Structures are given as C-alpha cells and as structure tokens.
C-alpha cells in the first residue's frame, strides 16, 4: 500500500523546496505590494484615532476620566470637568499624545478619548477656563502651554 | 463489537473534556483577565490588523531602536478609564518586537469580525481565536498522553489542564506563549511517533511546527532545542543516526524560521537588526532568583498572582523524576526534556517577570503530575505520594473556595479523614495487603474532587472576585 508517511527524504525535500520557494515569494512580494498600495499616514492616523463603532458615546461628561498621571515630567495638561449634578472628573493628559496642540485641539482629543460630542466644547456649551481665564473661541485656537489646568463646567 | 464500543466511549470522553475546556475558557472571557492589564493583547492584534489594512505592522513597543514612534491614547475597552497608569501608549512602526503570526491570527479574526480601527479590537473579539488555540492545546496534550501513557492518563491530564484555574485564565490571554504551547505539544507528538514508527513525515511535522513556532515569538526556538535533546537522548549520542535525523530536521525548520528575516527585510534590514539587538539587551527582570520564583509564584501578568498547587505538584514530580538515573519511558523522557529545554530558553531569553513567560512549563508539569498519579494508581504503587499530591491540590482548591471560618464545621472530618487514609496507605505493606482497591478509588475520587473544585473556583471568578481576591 502507498504510504505518504514513508516517503523517502530526498522526495520530501524536493516537494518542500518547491512549496517553500513559492510561499517565500508570496510573502516577500505580497508584503511589498501591500505596503506600496495601502500605506499612508492618513490611514494610519485614522486607525489610531478614529472612535470605535463598538464604543458608546456618553452624555455624562463626569462618568469617565483618564486614570493615573503620565510619567513624562512637565509636558501635561490637567483637566477638571464639573457636571450639573455636582460630580467631577479629573484627568491628566500628556501633550506628547495630542496631535493638534491648540486648546480646542486638546479638548477635542479629550472628547474623543472619553467619548462625548466634541461640539459641546466647540459650540461653547461647556464653560471652560484655562488657569482661571475664560476660554473664548479665539483663545481656543491658540497653542496650549504645558502644565496648565483647564476647568470646564456644564452650562 | 465490544472493542468498538470501548473506542467510542473513549472518543466520547475525549470530546467531553474538550467541550468542558472550551466552556470554562469561554465564561467571562472578555472580562477576566481585566482588559488592558496586558497591553500586549491589543498590540498583537493591532499588528495583524495594520498589516492587513496598511501593509505595515503597527504596535505598542517602547524598546529602543525604532525609527517611528507616536504617543497616542487608543481607548479600546475604555482601559484608560479602568487600569491605565496614565501614560499614553507608545506606538511604533514597523513593529518588529516579535514575528507577526499571532497578530495575523487575532488581528485577522478581528478584521473578519468587522474591526477596522484599533479601538474596534475589543477583548470580546480578539480573545476568541486564542480560546480556540488554548482548547486545541488541551486536545494535543491529551493526544500526546494517549500515545505515550494510555487513555486514563490522557483524560486525567486533559481534565487537569482543562480546568486548573490559572491555566484557564492564562489561556484567554493573547500572548505568543499560548501559540507556542500547541506547537510544542505537536512537536512532542511528532517526535514520539517518529521514534516509535520511524516514518519520515513525523519528523517533517516536527520541523514544520518548530519553524512555525518561531514565527509566533523567537522563544519558539525551544522546539529546536527539544528536538536536539530528544534525538541525542534516543540515539545515545552525536552519532551518524543523530546527524542524519537532526540535519534533515534543520534543513526544513530553519528556512521556515527564516521567513521572519524575509518579512523584516521588507520593512528595512537596519530597523529589523536594531530591534533584534535591542530585544536581546532587555532588562533581566527575572533576576538570579528566577527558578525559585518560577516554582513558588505562579503569575498571570507581572503583578497578578494565582497560586496553583497543581503546578507546584508538577514541579515536585519533575524534581523527583530528575533524581532517577535512567528513565525508560519515551513519553517521560520527551516531557522532561521539553521542560528542561524551555527552562534553558526561559533563563536565556527572560526579561521582566511577566506571567506568560512561564505558560509553556504548565502543560509539561500537568503531564508529569497526571502520569505520576495515574501510573501509580494503575500499578497500585506510589499511592502515598499520589495521595499527598492530590490532597495538597484539593486542600488548596478548598481554601480558595471557602474561607477558614466557613471551613471550621468540616475541620474534624478533614483532619480525621486524611489521617485515616494516610495510615491505611502507610500500613498497607505492613498488613501485607497485596491489592487494596479501596486506596486506588480514594485517589481517583480525590482527582475527581480536584477537577470539580477547579470548575467551582472558576465559576466564582467575576470582576468583584478578581479585584478582591486575586492579588
């Protein structure tokens, strides 16, 4: 009876060699082709920063906060949100993880991480203060300095 | 007819153990271990997903040598709201910390499930393939035991490996070790069959699996070492037979491992080389006390411990076996050499004391434990150590299930019960009782009780239990 398990080694090596060359070629040229065709920094940014369809958005701005403090010294912004029901949320965000380093850029990024509507910030439905100074629409477009504290409260 | 019926019953039991293994792994799989306690789980999946969508592996690293680094808050499973340390994630590309095969499995599955961005890769999605892989490990472990030690050892080892809580929880984590385990067991099966039947294709199987295991993580090289040690052991030295077999093995295994180099070459040889060397120079956090730590502390992650008496029992059997000068059983030889091979890899490749580095020891330890218990039980030998080991594991399980105050009404039954059985077993030769089936039944019952308490303990583990009881 013909038994594949008993194939002589020379025959096995020939078959293996052919299969190996084909798979190696597919890996090398397939990856090069895919890299050339698909890679773009925009798509990378989308994959990193787009909010998941599986994650719910929240209207309770004090339900979630970013836990802990970044280890990197001197490059963070503290955020305090005060909600209508008196609850508060405290977060510390590393500036190195924020692409748009304006005040609104940081608040928009915070809205994305927590999962609330960024328009609450951009349309002024939240009253925000940077180190005690009210943030106007003009001021929101300014570059944010590290180690400041932003306090927002629901109107 | 009777033989066929017995085979059918055996097959039914085999499948039942696998169903049990799958069920206990599946329960609360997305919640326990807590998502985000090991960010590697996401990183592996992101590597696969980004390879599919971008043609570029993107993952979390933090080791030196990367050309492209980004810090980002990717709030998958809301882990910045649950277990975060406060630091954003360091994203690197092209990610070369490890080969991409595990990422392609979990990330590929996530892609097929509709995930398109990193935040979509929730544990509810990405842990599903790893649960299948760890159930496959149970099946392979049982096949290995069946081939080498018989059906009863196969079922016992399968039940212990399927239900031991730490092993179940570890089997839900996306760590390359969980993919190396089935490769290792597959290599052990192939080697056993090759050495028994001398059919070349089993050696090919061992070579292909050894090559593939290095595409999960470079510690998959353990399989090369395992084959080397087993062939030296079985051919009694570095003779011609050994050279023929090992040479044939290497001709096929090495080119498969070389696929990682081809892959690395696509994304720039310099980057690949830098990361490889950077990986080599990782902080040796396991320290000089790594071996006693391995035996004393069973970790799930770096900071989560779940002491497991079955694993400690396995270490005890392993050390006992090492004291014996000559072991005739092929299965025992292969298992012990597999354990020693991984011990070498653990010591050489060790970095931080992450729990998953120890995962590949556990199937071997459970095999050794089950073989010790069952072969003693079958031959009516070693009943005292068998009883000691079973009571040790059962006692630890009971302590996990009920606290010491709840145990008080049962304390006297426990004290008197184990003393009586112990005396019975000790006095057996003195009383000149040649066959004492009662003592064998006691050990069998104890093993059944261990499995039952394992499942009962697993049923207790939910989020509250995790935070309150698992340190």
XYZ file of C-alpha atoms in Angstrom, chain A residues 4-6 26 31 53 62 69 78 83 91 93 97-98 100-101 136-137 144:
19
model
C 2.849 9.028 2.328
C 4.362 8.735 5.808
C 7.130 6.563 4.372
C 4.381 35.267 -1.948
C 4.119 42.366 1.552
C -18.304 51.923 16.388
C -18.209 63.019 34.527
C -0.587 60.543 35.672
C -4.695 68.871 33.871
C -21.142 68.364 35.856
C -7.797 63.777 34.124
C -3.281 64.322 29.566
C -0.089 62.295 22.629
C -2.026 65.249 21.233
C -3.324 69.378 17.431
C -1.636 71.277 20.242
C -13.115 82.260 24.103
C -13.414 80.982 20.501
C -1.594 75.335 24.665
